[in-house]
């Protein structure tokens, strides 16, 4: 069965040619995790394709996505990418086109759960910068480009994502990491259950990803299965996609464990698994 990991990270060494803006790295890491390293791990785990999500390591400037673009160019049949831009730049339309014009680039990411910064790291679970009127050119251009916006909110911000989805029906939104469940959430109560309302917008999808970071019990993350069950019920598996968040998860789990928990989740039908593992992605991005 085909397997596409819809959320990985890769970056090069800190160098004069491509300097790090900030050392935003996984816990315990000090160096690079290159696209060559990623391909080796993908082959070991049995992953057909992966999506490199550009990290804040390189900031939001014109060169922020260069390493991701280099990675895709080196492995065009194996890798896709999601870019990062300065959404408030005067030339944001040009910056968005510069990302989406490259083969293999699927869209851009908004760290809604983090304070807006050139290298966002500070959690703000109620921040509303994604609703700023100054972002109107972003939504207009993303609709024109037929690009996807990957949003990383906390549960308290799901209503904001719903407002965007309603206002911009021609833009596809993918919610990263199931809105990152934590000790403030349960699968059946607000604010996380606001996903039920979000599911009414057919331009919204969800990544079932980064489970090791949210789980208290560890693999196969049974304490998170209630969240997954509800997402399958509310969205249908055909709007859900599987992701690892590797190597950010290296402190919590092996690469295999980030993905192979689905085989233990018996409530997922064979059809559910096919969509989670690849089909949702291939249908959304015509890949």
XYZ file of C-alpha atoms in Angstrom:
287
model
C 0.000 0.000 0.000
C 1.416 3.386 -1.025
C 2.651 5.573 1.838
C 3.115 9.346 1.659
C 4.434 11.146 4.725
C 2.780 14.554 4.487
C 4.887 16.267 7.148
C 8.669 16.055 7.459
C 11.471 18.573 7.856
C 14.932 18.781 6.312
C 17.644 21.429 6.447
C 21.301 21.865 5.602
C 24.350 22.819 7.626
C 24.760 26.364 8.870
C 27.017 27.845 6.204
C 28.094 31.125 4.657
C 26.184 30.217 1.509
C 23.001 29.340 3.387
C 23.174 30.642 6.969
C 20.641 29.773 9.629
C 18.523 32.717 10.726
C 17.836 31.083 14.105
C 18.817 27.585 15.330
C 15.221 26.335 15.465
C 15.995 22.628 15.799
C 14.401 19.471 17.224
C 15.114 18.744 20.896
C 18.677 17.531 21.300
C 19.748 18.424 17.754
C 22.646 20.712 16.889
C 23.336 20.003 13.224
C 21.686 19.334 9.908
C 19.177 16.739 8.718
C 19.674 16.783 4.978
C 17.449 15.634 2.160
C 19.941 12.803 1.639
C 19.404 11.757 5.269
C 15.659 11.937 4.733
C 15.732 9.734 1.630
C 17.808 7.124 3.476
C 15.255 7.075 6.297
C 12.328 6.978 3.874
C 13.829 3.963 2.131
C 14.420 2.242 5.458
C 10.863 2.830 6.687
C 9.208 2.143 3.324
C 7.888 5.614 2.503
C 7.219 6.359 -1.139
C 7.035 10.163 -0.980
C 7.308 12.899 1.633
C 6.419 16.563 2.005
C 9.182 18.795 3.365
C 7.667 21.576 5.448
C 10.117 24.483 5.509
C 11.223 25.239 9.061
C 11.696 28.719 10.592
C 15.425 27.940 10.705
C 15.977 30.077 7.597
C 13.586 32.885 8.558
C 11.000 34.341 6.174
C 13.236 36.133 3.679
C 13.609 35.492 -0.037
C 15.971 32.584 0.621
C 13.839 30.893 3.279
C 12.732 28.102 0.956
C 15.964 27.563 -0.974
C 16.884 24.366 0.832
C 13.418 22.906 0.357
C 13.567 23.758 -3.357
C 17.017 22.188 -3.626
C 15.706 19.041 -1.955
C 12.776 18.709 -4.352
C 15.027 19.294 -7.352
C 17.347 16.530 -6.150
C 14.496 14.028 -5.658
C 11.564 15.179 -7.829
C 9.828 11.796 -7.724
C 10.072 11.462 -3.951
C 9.727 14.910 -2.391
C 7.232 17.773 -2.320
C 7.421 21.020 -0.372
C 5.543 23.612 1.674
C 7.021 27.099 1.837
C 7.327 29.875 4.388
C 7.039 33.567 3.504
C 6.634 36.945 5.164
C 2.875 37.248 4.859
C 2.944 40.953 5.713
C 5.566 41.945 3.132
C 4.551 44.609 0.619
C 5.504 42.233 -2.203
C 3.793 39.185 -0.704
C 2.061 38.358 -3.999
C 5.439 38.043 -5.719
C 6.772 35.961 -2.839
C 3.841 33.572 -3.012
C 4.263 33.197 -6.763
C 7.977 32.551 -6.271
C 7.069 29.590 -4.052
C 4.130 28.141 -5.973
C 5.742 28.505 -9.403
C 8.178 25.712 -8.555
C 7.180 22.161 -9.424
C 6.513 20.171 -6.293
C 5.671 23.131 -4.056
C 2.151 22.654 -2.705
C 1.539 25.822 -0.725
C 2.663 27.832 2.285
C 2.477 27.380 6.028
C 1.022 29.692 8.666
C 2.144 29.099 12.262
C -1.121 30.388 13.711
C -0.304 28.977 17.156
C 2.918 30.974 17.383
C 3.483 34.693 17.747
C 4.234 36.161 14.330
C 7.997 36.528 13.943
C 10.714 35.954 11.373
C 11.500 32.710 13.203
C 8.307 31.908 15.129
C 8.768 29.873 18.306
C 6.640 31.486 21.047
C 3.309 29.744 21.680
C 0.185 31.918 21.582
C -2.847 29.656 21.625
C -5.311 32.547 21.274
C -3.456 34.746 18.769
C -5.538 36.001 15.852
C -2.960 37.411 13.435
C -4.232 35.098 10.671
C -7.384 37.271 10.554
C -5.476 40.519 10.015
C -7.017 42.575 7.198
C -3.503 43.172 5.866
C -3.476 39.540 4.708
C -6.156 40.149 2.051
C -3.551 39.948 -0.768
C -2.465 36.543 0.543
C -5.934 35.043 0.225
C -6.515 36.609 -3.178
C -3.209 35.349 -4.540
C -3.544 31.860 -3.071
C -6.947 31.499 -4.726
C -5.475 32.642 -8.042
C -2.536 30.250 -7.719
C -4.752 27.351 -6.629
C -2.383 26.896 -3.707
C -2.950 25.353 -0.307
C -2.511 27.050 3.058
C -1.208 24.739 5.769
C -2.317 26.169 9.108
C -0.836 25.186 12.455
C -3.363 26.315 15.112
C -4.053 25.258 18.638
C -7.567 24.048 19.411
C -8.544 27.472 20.747
C -7.989 28.902 17.250
C -10.073 26.454 15.213
C -12.902 28.964 15.022
C -10.510 31.402 13.334
C -9.679 28.789 10.720
C -13.404 28.316 10.150
C -13.837 32.023 9.495
C -11.059 31.899 6.907
C -12.470 28.780 5.251
C -15.888 30.424 4.978
C -14.480 33.675 3.605
C -12.166 31.999 1.087
C -13.900 28.922 -0.363
C -11.464 28.799 -3.301
C -8.497 28.244 -0.989
C -7.754 24.796 0.437
C -6.756 24.725 4.108
C -4.900 21.863 5.787
C -4.838 21.919 9.601
C -1.509 20.589 10.842
C -1.074 18.083 13.672
C -4.810 17.770 14.534
C -4.394 21.239 16.115
C -1.836 19.652 18.456
C -3.932 18.118 21.288
C -2.507 18.632 24.767
C -3.475 18.640 28.429
C -6.013 21.410 27.832
C -8.068 19.362 25.343
C -10.267 16.285 25.123
C -11.659 14.814 21.900
C -15.305 15.341 22.830
C -15.331 18.835 24.320
C -14.593 22.379 23.267
C -12.348 23.829 22.091
C -10.986 20.777 20.276
C -14.470 19.575 19.296
C -14.768 22.778 17.244
C -13.335 20.535 14.543
C -16.920 19.284 14.117
C -17.985 22.717 12.850
C -14.824 23.060 10.783
C -15.694 19.826 8.990
C -18.720 21.522 7.413
C -16.328 23.393 5.093
C -15.313 21.117 2.248
C -12.129 23.127 1.634
C -10.667 22.062 4.998
C -8.467 18.994 5.507
C -6.573 17.717 8.548
C -3.145 16.193 9.028
C -3.146 13.313 11.477
C 0.442 13.963 12.421
C 2.937 14.563 15.228
C 1.146 12.096 17.518
C 4.215 11.179 19.618
C 4.505 14.747 20.908
C 0.880 14.819 22.102
C 0.730 11.303 23.535
C 1.307 10.513 27.193
C 1.169 6.731 26.760
C 3.564 6.330 23.831
C 3.250 4.054 20.818
C 0.708 3.195 19.439
C -0.762 6.361 21.048
C -4.073 4.873 22.181
C -4.712 7.948 24.322
C -5.100 9.905 21.053
C -7.331 7.451 19.216
C -10.462 9.285 20.374
C -9.264 12.337 18.468
C -8.611 10.276 15.347
C -11.997 8.520 15.587
C -13.795 11.842 15.786
C -11.906 13.263 12.822
C -12.816 10.214 10.744
C -16.464 10.606 11.779
C -16.640 14.370 11.174
C -14.449 14.795 8.094
C -14.327 11.331 6.590
C -10.993 9.681 5.909
C -10.964 11.275 2.453
C -10.071 14.619 4.070
C -7.412 13.266 6.423
C -3.749 12.620 5.691
C -0.976 10.939 7.653
C 2.224 12.692 8.681
C 5.158 12.036 10.979
C 6.679 15.458 11.835
C 10.047 13.702 11.696
C 12.781 14.374 12.723
C 11.120 16.747 15.202
C 9.743 13.595 16.857
C 13.169 12.001 17.305
C 13.119 12.689 21.043
C 9.791 10.847 21.429
C 9.681 8.088 18.803
C 11.429 6.396 15.908
C 10.461 7.368 12.383
C 8.633 4.042 11.988
C 6.560 4.616 15.123
C 5.422 8.048 13.938
C 3.464 6.356 11.145
C 2.931 2.649 11.774
C 0.530 3.166 14.680
C -2.265 3.167 12.089
C -1.855 -0.589 11.656
C -2.750 -1.019 15.339
C -5.815 1.245 15.144
C -8.387 -1.425 14.290
C -11.203 1.118 14.129
C -9.686 2.339 10.852
C -11.122 0.416 7.914
C -8.933 -0.629 4.966
C -10.480 2.269 3.049
C -9.685 4.689 5.887
C -6.088 3.515 5.872
C -5.733 3.933 2.113
C -6.918 7.529 2.325
C -4.791 8.365 5.346
C -1.668 6.799 3.881
C -1.820 8.341 0.416
C -5.128 8.764 -1.370
C -6.292 12.003 0.279
C -2.981 13.583 -0.633
C -2.975 12.352 -4.215
C -6.557 13.492 -4.807
C -6.053 16.924 -3.236
C -2.798 17.662 -5.034
C -3.355 15.591 -8.165
C -0.076 13.850 -7.386
